[in-house]
CSV table of C-alpha atoms in Angstrom, one decimal:
chain,number,residue,atom,x,y,z
Y,231,MET,CA,-27.9,-17.5,69.9
Y,232,TYR,CA,-30.3,-16.1,67.3
Y,233,GLN,CA,-33.7,-17.8,67.2
Y,234,TRP,CA,-34.6,-18.3,63.4
Y,235,ASP,CA,-38.3,-18.1,62.6
Y,236,PHE,CA,-39.0,-18.4,58.9
Y,237,GLY,CA,-42.7,-19.1,59.7
Y,238,ILE,CA,-43.2,-15.4,60.1
Y,239,LEU,CA,-42.5,-14.9,56.3
Y,240,TRP,CA,-45.6,-16.9,55.3
Y,241,SER,CA,-47.9,-13.9,55.9
Y,242,TYR,CA,-45.8,-11.9,53.4
Y,243,ARG,CA,-46.0,-14.5,50.7
Y,244,TRP,CA,-48.1,-12.4,48.3
Y,245,LEU,CA,-45.7,-9.5,48.7
Y,246,PHE,CA,-42.8,-11.8,47.9
Y,247,LEU,CA,-44.5,-13.4,44.9
Y,248,ASN,CA,-45.5,-10.0,43.6
Y,249,GLY,CA,-41.9,-8.9,43.9
Y,250,LEU,CA,-40.6,-12.0,42.3
Y,251,GLY,CA,-43.0,-11.5,39.4
Y,252,VAL,CA,-41.7,-8.0,38.8
Y,253,THR,CA,-38.1,-9.2,39.0
Y,254,VAL,CA,-38.6,-12.0,36.5
Y,255,GLY,CA,-40.7,-9.8,34.1
Y,256,PHE,CA,-38.1,-7.0,34.4
Y,257,THR,CA,-35.3,-9.4,33.5
Y,258,VAL,CA,-37.1,-10.6,30.4
Y,259,VAL,CA,-37.6,-7.0,29.3
Y,260,ILE,CA,-34.0,-5.9,29.9
Y,261,VAL,CA,-32.5,-9.1,28.3
Y,262,VAL,CA,-34.6,-8.6,25.2
Y,263,LEU,CA,-33.9,-4.9,24.9
Y,264,GLY,CA,-30.3,-5.4,25.9
Y,265,LEU,CA,-29.8,-7.9,23.1
Y,266,VAL,CA,-31.3,-5.4,20.6
Y,267,PHE,CA,-28.9,-2.7,21.8
Y,268,GLY,CA,-26.1,-5.2,21.8
Y,269,LEU,CA,-26.8,-6.2,18.2
Y,270,PHE,CA,-26.7,-2.5,17.2
Y,271,GLY,CA,-23.5,-1.9,19.2
Y,272,ALA,CA,-21.8,-5.0,17.7
Y,273,PHE,CA,-22.6,-4.1,14.1
Y,274,GLY,CA,-21.7,-0.5,14.9
Y,275,THR,CA,-18.2,-1.4,16.0
Y,276,LEU,CA,-17.8,-3.6,12.9
Y,277,SER,CA,-19.1,-0.9,10.5
Y,278,ARG,CA,-17.1,0.2,7.5
Y,279,PHE,CA,-17.7,3.8,8.5
Y,280,ARG,CA,-15.4,5.4,11.1
Y,281,ALA,CA,-18.0,7.7,12.5
Y,282,VAL,CA,-20.4,4.8,13.2
Y,283,ARG,CA,-17.6,2.8,14.8
Y,284,LEU,CA,-16.8,5.8,17.0
Y,285,VAL,CA,-20.4,6.3,18.2
Y,286,ALA,CA,-20.8,2.6,18.9
Y,287,LEU,CA,-17.6,2.4,20.8
Y,288,THR,CA,-18.4,5.5,22.9
Y,289,PHE,CA,-21.8,4.0,23.8
Y,290,ILE,CA,-20.3,0.7,24.8
Y,291,GLU,CA,-17.4,2.1,26.9
Y,292,ALA,CA,-19.7,4.7,28.6
Y,293,PHE,CA,-22.0,2.0,29.9
Y,294,ARG,CA,-19.4,-0.7,30.4
Y,295,CYS,CA,-17.1,1.5,32.4
Y,296,THR,CA,-19.5,3.2,34.8
Y,297,PRO,CA,-21.2,1.4,37.7
Y,298,ILE,CA,-24.8,0.4,37.0
Y,299,LEU,CA,-26.0,1.9,40.3
Y,300,VAL,CA,-24.7,5.3,39.3
Y,301,GLN,CA,-26.3,4.9,35.9
Y,302,LEU,CA,-29.7,4.1,37.5
Y,303,ILE,CA,-29.6,7.1,39.7
Y,304,TRP,CA,-28.3,9.3,36.8
Y,305,PHE,CA,-31.1,8.2,34.4
Y,306,TYR,CA,-33.8,8.9,37.0
Y,307,TYR,CA,-32.5,12.1,38.6
Y,308,ALA,CA,-30.0,13.7,36.2
Y,309,LEU,CA,-31.6,13.0,32.8
Y,310,PRO,CA,-34.9,14.9,33.6
Y,311,ILE,CA,-32.9,18.0,34.6
Y,312,LEU,CA,-30.6,17.9,31.6
Y,313,ALA,CA,-33.0,16.8,28.8
Y,314,GLY,CA,-36.3,17.7,30.4
Y,315,VAL,CA,-37.6,14.1,30.0
Y,316,GLU,CA,-39.6,12.9,32.9
Y,317,MET,CA,-39.4,9.2,33.4
Y,318,THR,CA,-41.2,6.8,35.7
Y,319,PRO,CA,-38.8,4.8,37.9
Y,320,ILE,CA,-39.6,1.7,35.9
Y,321,THR,CA,-38.8,3.3,32.5
Y,322,ALA,CA,-35.6,4.8,33.8
Y,323,SER,CA,-34.3,1.6,35.3
Y,324,ALA,CA,-35.4,-0.5,32.3
Y,325,LEU,CA,-33.5,1.8,30.0
Y,326,ALA,CA,-30.4,2.0,32.2
Y,327,LEU,CA,-30.2,-1.8,32.7
Y,328,SER,CA,-30.9,-2.5,29.1
Y,329,LEU,CA,-28.1,-0.2,27.9
Y,330,TYR,CA,-25.8,-1.5,30.6
Y,331,GLY,CA,-26.4,-5.1,29.6
Y,332,GLY,CA,-26.4,-4.1,25.9
Y,333,SER,CA,-22.8,-2.8,26.2
Y,334,PHE,CA,-21.7,-6.2,27.4
Y,335,TYR,CA,-23.8,-8.1,24.9
Y,336,SER,CA,-22.2,-5.9,22.2
Y,337,GLU,CA,-18.7,-7.1,23.1
Y,338,ILE,CA,-19.9,-10.8,23.2
Y,339,ILE,CA,-21.6,-10.5,19.8
Y,340,ARG,CA,-18.7,-8.7,18.3
Y,341,GLY,CA,-16.3,-11.2,19.7
Y,342,GLY,CA,-18.4,-14.1,18.3
Y,343,ILE,CA,-18.5,-12.6,14.8
Y,344,ILE,CA,-14.8,-11.8,14.5
Y,345,SER,CA,-13.9,-15.2,15.9
Y,346,ILE,CA,-15.2,-16.7,12.6
Y,347,ASP,CA,-12.4,-17.3,10.1
Y,348,ARG,CA,-12.1,-14.6,7.4
Y,349,GLY,CA,-12.0,-17.4,4.8
Y,350,GLN,CA,-15.7,-18.1,5.6
Y,351,SER,CA,-17.0,-14.7,4.5
Y,352,GLU,CA,-14.5,-14.8,1.6
Y,353,ALA,CA,-15.9,-18.1,0.4
Y,354,GLY,CA,-19.4,-16.5,0.6
Y,355,ALA,CA,-18.2,-13.4,-1.3
Y,356,ALA,CA,-16.5,-15.6,-4.0
Y,357,LEU,CA,-19.9,-17.3,-4.6
Y,358,GLY,CA,-21.4,-13.9,-5.3
Y,359,MET,CA,-23.0,-13.2,-1.9
Y,360,THR,CA,-23.4,-9.6,-0.7
Y,361,PRO,CA,-21.8,-8.9,2.7
Y,362,SER,CA,-25.2,-9.0,4.4
Y,363,GLN,CA,-26.0,-12.4,2.8
Y,364,SER,CA,-22.8,-13.9,3.9
Y,365,MET,CA,-23.3,-12.5,7.4
Y,366,ARG,CA,-26.8,-14.0,7.6
Y,367,ARG,CA,-26.1,-17.3,5.9
Y,368,ILE,CA,-22.5,-18.1,6.7
Y,369,VAL,CA,-21.0,-16.1,9.6
Y,370,LEU,CA,-23.9,-15.5,12.1
Y,371,PRO,CA,-25.1,-19.2,12.2
Y,372,GLN,CA,-21.6,-20.2,13.3
Y,373,ALA,CA,-21.0,-17.2,15.5
Y,374,ILE,CA,-24.3,-17.5,17.4
Y,375,LYS,CA,-23.3,-21.0,18.5
Y,376,ARG,CA,-20.1,-19.7,20.0
Y,377,MET,CA,-21.9,-16.7,21.7
Y,378,ILE,CA,-24.7,-18.5,23.5
Y,379,PRO,CA,-22.8,-19.6,26.6
Y,380,ALA,CA,-21.4,-16.0,27.2
Y,381,LEU,CA,-24.8,-14.4,26.4
Y,382,MET,CA,-26.5,-16.7,28.9
Y,383,ASN,CA,-23.9,-15.8,31.5
Y,384,GLN,CA,-24.4,-12.1,31.0
Y,385,SER,CA,-28.2,-12.6,31.2
Y,386,ILE,CA,-27.7,-14.3,34.6
Y,387,ILE,CA,-25.8,-11.3,35.8
Y,388,GLN,CA,-28.5,-9.1,34.4
Y,389,PHE,CA,-31.1,-11.1,36.5
Y,390,LYS,CA,-29.1,-10.3,39.6
Y,391,ASN,CA,-28.6,-6.7,38.6
Y,392,THR,CA,-32.4,-6.1,38.6
Y,393,SER,CA,-32.1,-6.1,42.5
Y,394,LEU,CA,-30.6,-2.6,42.2
Y,395,VAL,CA,-33.9,-1.1,40.9
Y,396,SER,CA,-35.1,-1.1,44.4
Y,397,VAL,CA,-33.2,2.1,45.0
Y,398,LEU,CA,-35.6,3.8,42.6
Y,399,ALA,CA,-38.5,2.2,44.5
Y,400,VAL,CA,-39.4,-0.2,41.7
Y,401,PRO,CA,-41.4,-2.9,43.6
Y,402,ASP,CA,-39.1,-5.9,42.7
Y,403,LEU,CA,-38.3,-8.8,45.0
Y,404,VAL,CA,-35.7,-6.8,47.0
Y,405,TYR,CA,-37.9,-3.8,47.4
Y,406,GLN,CA,-40.8,-5.9,48.6
Y,407,SER,CA,-38.6,-7.7,51.1
Y,408,GLN,CA,-37.4,-4.4,52.5
Y,409,VAL,CA,-41.0,-3.6,53.2
Y,410,ALA,CA,-41.5,-7.0,54.8
Y,411,ALA,CA,-38.3,-6.7,56.8
Y,412,HIS,CA,-39.3,-3.3,58.2
Y,413,ASP,CA,-42.8,-4.6,59.0
Y,414,SER,CA,-41.8,-7.9,60.6
Y,415,TYR,CA,-38.5,-6.8,62.3
Y,416,ARG,CA,-37.1,-10.0,60.8
Y,417,PRO,CA,-34.4,-8.8,58.3
Y,418,LEU,CA,-32.3,-12.0,58.7
Y,419,GLU,CA,-35.0,-14.4,57.7
Y,420,THR,CA,-36.3,-12.0,55.0
Y,421,TYR,CA,-33.0,-11.5,53.2
Y,422,THR,CA,-32.0,-15.1,53.6
Y,423,ALA,CA,-35.2,-16.1,51.9
Y,424,VAL,CA,-34.6,-13.5,49.1
Y,425,ALA,CA,-31.1,-14.9,48.5
Y,426,VAL,CA,-32.4,-18.4,48.4
Y,427,ALA,CA,-35.1,-17.3,45.9
Y,428,TYR,CA,-32.5,-15.8,43.5
Y,429,ALA,CA,-30.3,-18.9,43.8
Y,430,ALA,CA,-33.2,-21.3,43.3
Y,431,ILE,CA,-33.9,-19.7,39.9
Y,432,LEU,CA,-30.3,-19.2,38.8
Y,433,ILE,CA,-28.7,-22.6,39.8
Y,434,PRO,CA,-30.9,-24.6,37.3
Y,435,LEU,CA,-30.0,-22.0,34.7
Y,436,THR,CA,-26.3,-22.2,35.3
Y,437,ILE,CA,-26.5,-26.0,35.0
Y,438,MET,CA,-28.3,-25.6,31.7
Y,439,VAL,CA,-25.5,-23.3,30.5
Y,440,ARG,CA,-22.8,-25.7,31.5
Y,441,ARG,CA,-24.5,-28.6,29.7
Y,442,GLY,CA,-25.0,-26.4,26.6
Y,443,GLU,CA,-21.2,-25.5,26.7
Y,444,LYS,CA,-20.3,-29.2,26.8
Y,445,ARG,CA,-22.6,-30.0,23.9
Y,446,LEU,CA,-21.2,-27.2,21.8
Y,447,ALA,CA,-17.7,-28.3,22.6
Y,448,VAL,CA,-18.4,-31.8,21.2
Y,449,GLY,CA,-19.8,-30.3,18.0
Y,450,GLU,CA,-16.6,-28.3,17.3
S,151,MET,CA,-5.8,-11.5,-28.4
S,152,SER,CA,-7.6,-9.0,-26.2
S,153,ASP,CA,-10.7,-9.1,-28.4
S,154,THR,CA,-11.3,-12.8,-27.8
S,155,SER,CA,-9.8,-13.2,-24.4
S,156,LYS,CA,-12.0,-14.1,-21.4
S,157,ILE,CA,-9.9,-12.3,-18.8
S,158,GLU,CA,-7.9,-9.2,-19.5
S,159,ILE,CA,-5.8,-7.4,-16.9
S,160,ARG,CA,-4.0,-4.1,-17.7
S,161,GLY,CA,-1.6,-2.1,-15.6
S,162,LEU,CA,-2.7,-3.7,-12.3
S,163,ARG,CA,-1.1,-2.3,-9.2
S,164,LYS,CA,-1.6,-3.2,-5.5
S,165,SER,CA,0.2,-2.2,-2.3
S,166,PHE,CA,-0.4,-3.3,1.2
S,167,GLY,CA,0.9,-0.4,3.2
S,168,SER,CA,4.3,0.5,1.9
S,169,ASN,CA,4.7,-3.0,0.4
S,170,GLU,CA,4.1,-3.0,-3.3
S,171,VAL,CA,2.9,-6.5,-4.1
S,172,LEU,CA,1.7,-6.0,-7.7
S,173,LYS,CA,3.6,-3.7,-10.1
S,174,ASN,CA,2.0,-3.0,-13.4
S,175,ILE,CA,0.7,-6.5,-14.2
S,176,ASN,CA,-0.8,-7.4,-17.6
S,177,LEU,CA,-2.5,-10.7,-18.2
S,178,ASP,CA,-4.7,-12.2,-20.9
S,179,VAL,CA,-6.5,-15.5,-20.6
S,180,ALA,CA,-8.1,-16.9,-23.7
S,181,LYS,CA,-11.6,-18.4,-23.5
S,182,GLY,CA,-11.0,-22.0,-22.5
S,183,GLY,CA,-7.4,-21.3,-21.6
S,184,VAL,CA,-5.6,-22.6,-18.6
S,185,VAL,CA,-3.0,-20.4,-17.1
S,186,ALA,CA,-0.7,-21.4,-14.3
S,187,LEU,CA,0.8,-18.8,-12.0
S,188,ILE,CA,4.0,-19.9,-10.3
S,189,GLY,CA,6.6,-18.1,-8.2
S,190,PRO,CA,8.1,-18.0,-4.8
S,191,SER,CA,5.9,-17.0,-1.8
S,192,GLY,CA,5.4,-13.3,-1.6
S,193,SER,CA,5.7,-12.9,-5.3
S,194,GLY,CA,2.1,-11.6,-5.6
S,195,LYS,CA,0.6,-14.5,-7.4
S,196,SER,CA,-2.2,-15.1,-4.9
S,197,THR,CA,-2.9,-11.4,-4.8
S,198,LEU,CA,-3.1,-11.3,-8.6
S,199,LEU,CA,-5.6,-14.2,-8.5
S,200,ARG,CA,-7.7,-12.4,-5.9
S,201,CYS,CA,-7.8,-9.3,-8.0
S,202,ILE,CA,-9.5,-11.2,-10.8
S,203,ASN,CA,-12.6,-11.7,-8.7
S,204,LEU,CA,-12.0,-8.5,-6.8
S,205,LEU,CA,-11.7,-10.2,-3.4
S,206,VAL,CA,-8.7,-7.8,-3.3
S,207,THR,CA,-9.4,-4.3,-4.6
S,208,PRO,CA,-6.6,-3.1,-6.9
S,209,ASP,CA,-5.1,0.3,-6.4
S,210,GLY,CA,-4.8,0.9,-10.1
S,211,GLY,CA,-5.3,-0.6,-13.6
S,212,SER,CA,-8.2,-2.5,-15.0
S,213,VAL,CA,-9.8,-5.9,-14.7
S,214,ARG,CA,-12.1,-7.4,-17.2
S,215,VAL,CA,-13.8,-10.8,-17.0
S,216,GLY,CA,-16.2,-11.5,-19.9
S,217,ASP,CA,-18.0,-8.3,-20.7
S,218,THR,CA,-17.6,-6.6,-17.3
S,219,ARG,CA,-14.7,-4.3,-16.9
S,220,PHE,CA,-13.6,-2.4,-13.7
S,221,THR,CA,-11.1,0.4,-13.7
S,222,PHE,CA,-9.2,1.4,-10.5
S,223,GLY,CA,-7.0,4.3,-9.5
S,224,GLU,CA,-7.3,8.1,-9.2
S,225,GLY,CA,-10.7,9.5,-9.9
S,226,THR,CA,-12.5,6.2,-10.2
S,227,LYS,CA,-15.3,5.1,-7.9
S,228,LEU,CA,-15.1,1.8,-6.2
S,229,PRO,CA,-17.8,-0.6,-7.3
S,230,ASP,CA,-20.7,-1.0,-4.8
S,231,VAL,CA,-21.4,-4.2,-3.0
S,232,LYS,CA,-24.3,-5.3,-5.3
S,233,THR,CA,-22.2,-4.8,-8.5
S,234,LEU,CA,-19.3,-6.7,-7.0
S,235,ALA,CA,-21.5,-9.6,-5.8
S,236,LYS,CA,-23.0,-9.9,-9.3
S,237,PHE,CA,-19.6,-9.8,-10.9
S,238,ARG,CA,-18.3,-12.6,-8.6
S,239,THR,CA,-21.1,-15.0,-9.7
S,240,THR,CA,-19.3,-15.4,-13.0
S,241,THR,CA,-16.1,-16.6,-11.4
S,242,GLY,CA,-15.7,-19.6,-9.2
S,243,MET,CA,-12.9,-19.7,-6.6
S,244,VAL,CA,-11.3,-22.6,-4.7
S,245,PHE,CA,-9.1,-21.8,-1.7
S,246,GLN,CA,-6.0,-23.3,-0.2
S,247,HIS,CA,-7.8,-24.0,3.1
S,248,PHE,CA,-11.1,-25.2,1.5
S,249,ASN,CA,-13.3,-22.7,3.4
S,250,LEU,CA,-16.2,-25.1,3.4
S,251,PHE,CA,-19.2,-24.0,5.6
S,252,PRO,CA,-18.8,-26.3,8.6
S,253,HIS,CA,-22.5,-25.8,9.8
S,254,MET,CA,-23.8,-27.3,6.5
S,255,THR,CA,-23.7,-30.7,5.0
S,256,THR,CA,-21.7,-31.3,1.8
S,257,LEU,CA,-24.9,-31.1,-0.2
S,258,GLN,CA,-26.0,-27.8,1.5
S,259,ASN,CA,-22.6,-26.4,0.9
S,260,VAL,CA,-22.9,-27.0,-2.8
S,261,MET,CA,-26.6,-25.8,-2.8
S,262,GLU,CA,-25.8,-22.6,-1.0
S,263,GLY,CA,-24.7,-20.5,-4.0
S,264,PRO,CA,-27.6,-21.5,-6.3
S,265,VAL,CA,-30.2,-21.0,-3.5
S,266,THR,CA,-29.0,-17.8,-1.9
S,267,VAL,CA,-27.3,-16.1,-4.8
S,268,ARG,CA,-29.1,-17.4,-7.9
S,269,ARG,CA,-32.5,-17.7,-6.1
S,270,MET,CA,-33.0,-21.2,-7.6
S,271,ALA,CA,-35.8,-23.3,-6.3
S,272,ARG,CA,-34.5,-25.8,-3.7
S,273,ALA,CA,-35.5,-28.9,-5.7
S,274,ASP,CA,-33.6,-27.6,-8.8
S,275,ALA,CA,-30.6,-26.5,-6.7
S,276,GLU,CA,-30.5,-30.0,-5.0
S,277,LYS,CA,-30.5,-31.7,-8.4
S,278,LEU,CA,-27.7,-29.4,-9.6
S,279,ALA,CA,-25.7,-29.9,-6.4
S,280,ARG,CA,-26.0,-33.7,-6.6
S,281,ALA,CA,-24.8,-33.6,-10.2
S,282,GLN,CA,-21.8,-31.5,-9.2
S,283,LEU,CA,-21.0,-33.8,-6.3
S,284,ALA,CA,-21.2,-36.8,-8.6
S,285,LYS,CA,-18.9,-35.0,-11.0
S,286,VAL,CA,-16.2,-34.7,-8.4
S,287,GLY,CA,-16.8,-38.3,-7.3
S,288,LEU,CA,-18.5,-37.6,-3.9
S,289,ALA,CA,-22.2,-38.3,-4.6
S,290,GLU,CA,-22.3,-40.7,-1.6
S,291,LYS,CA,-21.0,-38.0,0.8
S,292,ALA,CA,-23.9,-35.6,0.2
S,293,ASP,CA,-25.3,-35.9,3.7
S,294,GLN,CA,-22.0,-35.7,5.6
S,295,TYR,CA,-20.6,-32.7,7.3
S,296,PRO,CA,-17.2,-31.3,6.1
S,297,ALA,CA,-15.5,-32.2,9.4
S,298,THR,CA,-15.9,-35.9,8.5
S,299,LEU,CA,-14.1,-35.7,5.2
S,300,SER,CA,-10.5,-36.0,4.2
S,301,GLY,CA,-8.6,-32.9,2.9
S,302,GLY,CA,-8.8,-34.2,-0.7
S,303,GLN,CA,-12.5,-34.8,-0.3
S,304,LYS,CA,-13.1,-31.3,1.2
S,305,GLN,CA,-11.3,-29.7,-1.7
S,306,ARG,CA,-13.3,-31.6,-4.2
S,307,VAL,CA,-16.5,-30.5,-2.4
S,308,ALA,CA,-15.2,-26.9,-2.6
S,309,ILE,CA,-14.7,-27.3,-6.4
S,310,ALA,CA,-18.2,-28.7,-6.7
S,311,ARG,CA,-19.5,-25.7,-4.6
S,312,ALA,CA,-17.8,-23.2,-7.0
S,313,LEU,CA,-19.0,-25.2,-10.1
S,314,ALA,CA,-22.6,-25.1,-8.9
S,315,MET,CA,-22.7,-21.4,-9.7
S,316,GLU,CA,-22.0,-22.4,-13.3
S,317,PRO,CA,-19.1,-19.9,-13.6
S,318,ASP,CA,-17.3,-18.9,-16.8
S,319,VAL,CA,-14.0,-18.9,-15.1
S,320,MET,CA,-12.4,-20.9,-12.3
S,321,LEU,CA,-9.7,-19.5,-10.0
S,322,PHE,CA,-7.6,-22.0,-8.0
S,323,ASP,CA,-5.5,-20.6,-5.1
S,324,GLU,CA,-2.8,-23.1,-4.1
S,325,VAL,CA,-5.6,-25.7,-3.7
S,326,THR,CA,-3.3,-28.7,-3.1
S,327,SER,CA,-0.8,-26.9,-0.7
S,328,ALA,CA,-2.7,-27.9,2.5
S,329,LEU,CA,-3.2,-31.5,1.5
S,330,ASP,CA,-1.3,-34.6,2.5
S,331,PRO,CA,0.8,-35.8,-0.5
S,332,GLU,CA,-1.3,-38.9,-1.1
S,333,LEU,CA,-4.4,-36.7,-1.5
S,334,VAL,CA,-3.1,-34.3,-4.0
S,335,GLY,CA,-3.8,-36.5,-7.0
S,336,GLU,CA,-7.5,-36.8,-6.6
S,337,VAL,CA,-7.9,-33.0,-6.6
S,338,LEU,CA,-5.6,-32.5,-9.6
S,339,ASN,CA,-7.5,-35.2,-11.5
S,340,VAL,CA,-10.7,-33.2,-11.1
S,341,MET,CA,-9.0,-30.0,-12.2
S,342,GLN,CA,-7.5,-31.8,-15.2
S,343,GLN,CA,-11.0,-33.0,-16.2
S,344,LEU,CA,-12.4,-29.5,-15.9
S,345,ALA,CA,-9.6,-28.2,-18.1
S,346,SER,CA,-10.3,-30.8,-20.8
S,347,GLU,CA,-14.0,-29.8,-20.8
S,348,GLY,CA,-12.9,-26.3,-21.9
S,349,MET,CA,-13.2,-24.4,-18.6
S,350,THR,CA,-11.2,-21.1,-18.4
S,351,MET,CA,-8.9,-21.6,-15.5
S,352,VAL,CA,-6.2,-19.6,-13.6
S,353,ILE,CA,-4.2,-21.8,-11.3
S,354,VAL,CA,-1.8,-20.6,-8.6
S,355,THR,CA,0.2,-23.7,-7.9
S,356,HIS,CA,3.5,-25.2,-6.8
S,357,GLU,CA,2.7,-28.4,-8.7
S,358,ILE,CA,5.1,-27.8,-11.6
S,359,ALA,CA,4.6,-31.2,-13.2
S,360,PHE,CA,0.8,-30.6,-13.2
S,361,ALA,CA,1.2,-27.1,-14.6
S,362,ARG,CA,3.3,-28.5,-17.4
S,363,GLU,CA,0.7,-31.2,-18.2
S,364,VAL,CA,-2.5,-29.2,-17.9
S,365,ALA,CA,-1.8,-25.5,-18.4
S,366,ASP,CA,-1.3,-24.1,-21.8
S,367,ARG,CA,0.3,-20.9,-20.6
S,368,LEU,CA,2.6,-20.4,-17.7
S,369,ILE,CA,3.5,-17.1,-15.9
S,370,PHE,CA,6.4,-16.9,-13.5
S,371,MET,CA,6.2,-14.0,-11.0
S,372,ARG,CA,8.7,-12.6,-8.6
S,373,ASP,CA,8.5,-9.5,-6.4
S,374,GLY,CA,5.2,-8.3,-8.0
S,375,VAL,CA,6.3,-8.4,-11.6
S,376,VAL,CA,5.9,-11.0,-14.4
S,377,VAL,CA,9.4,-12.3,-15.0
S,378,GLU,CA,8.6,-14.8,-17.7
S,379,GLU,CA,5.6,-15.8,-19.6
S,380,GLY,CA,4.9,-18.3,-22.4
S,381,PRO,CA,3.6,-21.8,-23.4
S,382,ALA,CA,3.8,-23.9,-20.2
S,383,ARG,CA,6.0,-26.7,-21.6
S,384,GLN,CA,8.4,-24.2,-23.2
S,385,VAL,CA,8.9,-22.1,-20.1
S,386,ILE,CA,9.3,-25.1,-17.8
S,387,ASP,CA,11.5,-27.1,-20.1
S,388,ASN,CA,13.6,-24.2,-21.4
S,389,PRO,CA,13.3,-21.1,-19.1
S,390,GLN,CA,14.9,-18.0,-20.6
S,391,GLU,CA,15.4,-15.9,-17.4
S,392,ALA,CA,17.9,-16.7,-14.7
S,393,ALA,CA,15.3,-16.2,-12.0
S,394,THR,CA,12.9,-18.7,-13.6
S,395,ARG,CA,15.7,-21.2,-13.9
S,396,ALA,CA,16.7,-20.7,-10.3
S,397,PHE,CA,13.1,-21.2,-9.1
S,398,LEU,CA,12.4,-24.2,-11.2
S,399,SER,CA,15.6,-25.9,-10.1
S,400,HIS,CA,13.8,-26.7,-6.8
S,401,PHE,CA,11.2,-28.8,-8.5
S,402,HIS,CA,10.8,-32.1,-10.4
S,403,ARG,CA,9.4,-30.7,-13.6
S,404,THR,CA,8.3,-33.7,-15.4
S,405,GLY,CA,7.0,-37.2,-14.6
S,406,ALA,CA,3.6,-38.6,-14.1
S,407,LEU,CA,1.0,-36.8,-12.1
S,408,PRO,CA,0.6,-38.0,-8.6
S,409,PRO,CA,-1.6,-41.0,-8.6
S,410,ALA,CA,-5.2,-40.5,-7.7
S,411,ASN,CA,-6.5,-42.7,-4.8
S,412,ALA,CA,-10.2,-42.1,-5.7
S,413,ALA,CA,-10.7,-41.6,-9.4
S,414,PRO,CA,-13.6,-39.1,-9.9
C-alpha cells in the first residue's frame, strides 16, 4: 500500500505558486488575444468579399483541425527555420495558443451573429442604419448574450490547454511541478496536487457559467 | 403624373436564381397617395415593396423616391452603403413579423432611429418618441420590453418606430398577417389615421375591405406582373381581368373594418 505524504510538498510551495501565477497570467493573455483573433476570424467569415472569407476560413480550419501540441512545437521549432523568426518559448506558445483558441472563438462568435434573425438587421437597415451601425446597435448586443456561455466554456478549455506549454519549458504550474516531482521523488503527490489546483480554480468558474446560462434562458 | 409623383418605378426587374419574381414593373404613387398591393403569395408584391427602399436590390430598371433616383442593370454601379442608408431614412417600413429590437424597451426602440441615424440629442429623441408612442395609443407602454406586448401592440410600436424617422413614405409589408384576428383592427385604425393625415403609403395586404376603404389606388399582381391597376373601389367592386376576379372571389370585399379593441 502506497504511503501518501503531502507534507513534503510544503517546501515547494513557492515553486507551485510561481507556476500557478504563470498559468493564470498566461490564460488571461491567450483568452484576450484569442478573442481578438476570434473577432477577426468571425467577421472575416461573414465578409461580403470572397477572398476575405477564404482567408478567414483557412485560418480557422488550419488551427481548429490540428492538435495544439503539434502547433506549439511547430511554432517554436519549425517557424524559425521557415521564416527566420526567432521566438522565445513564451512568445511562441502564447501565439500558438491564442490562434488555436481564436479559431474556436471565431466559430462561436460567427454562430452567435448568424443566430440573430435577419429581420433584426433589416429593421435597422430600414431605419437608415449602415451595416456597421446595425451590427453594433442591434445584432451584437443580442448575439453577445447568446455567445457568453460558449465563450466561457472555451476559455475554461484554454486554461487547461496552458498545461501544454511545459513542453517548451515555459515555467507554468505543470513545468514547476515536474521540477518538484523530480526533486522530491514524489510524483504521485505532486501531480495530484496539481490536478486539485486546476479543479479548484475551474469548478467555481463552471458553476458561474451554469448560473449565467440559467439567467439568460429566463430572459429569452 | 410622373412630375408630381412621390414614388416612381420604371421597368423594374428582379430574379432570385432562375425564378423571375418581378418582370418589368411600372408604378407611380402620388404625394399623399395610398396604394394597396394585392395578389396571391409568390406574386412578387413583397419583393416590389422591398425594392422601393432597396432592401432588395433590383436587377434592372429604376426606383425614385422624392428627388433620389437609382438606376439598376448592365453598366450601372450599385449604390454604396452610406448612400443606401441615407436614402432609407426617407422611407419607413413596417414588417409582417414586427422585427422590434427585443433588447430595448418600447421607448428605446422608437428612439433608436433618431439617436443613431439622425444623431438627435437624447432628450429631443425621447420627446419625439413619446409623442409617436402616444400617437399609436401606447404612451403608457414606454418602459416595457416588446416581449410583454400583444401582437397588435408590437405592430403599433413598429409603426411608431418608423414614424420617428419622420419619413415621407411609409411601406407596410403584410403588417396584419401575423396577428390574431381580434388584434387586426387596432393596427388598421392607426394606418387609416396616417392615411387621412396625408402620408404617402404603399401597403401590401390581404385585407381587401381595408384596401377598399383606405387606399385610393389598387394594384393586383400575379407571377411578377401587374395584372390590373386602378382606383381601389373600382377594381375591387368591378374587376376587369379574370385573374383579378378569381383572386377577389376568396375575400369579403366590403363591410365594416374589423373593430378596434384599443382605439388609438
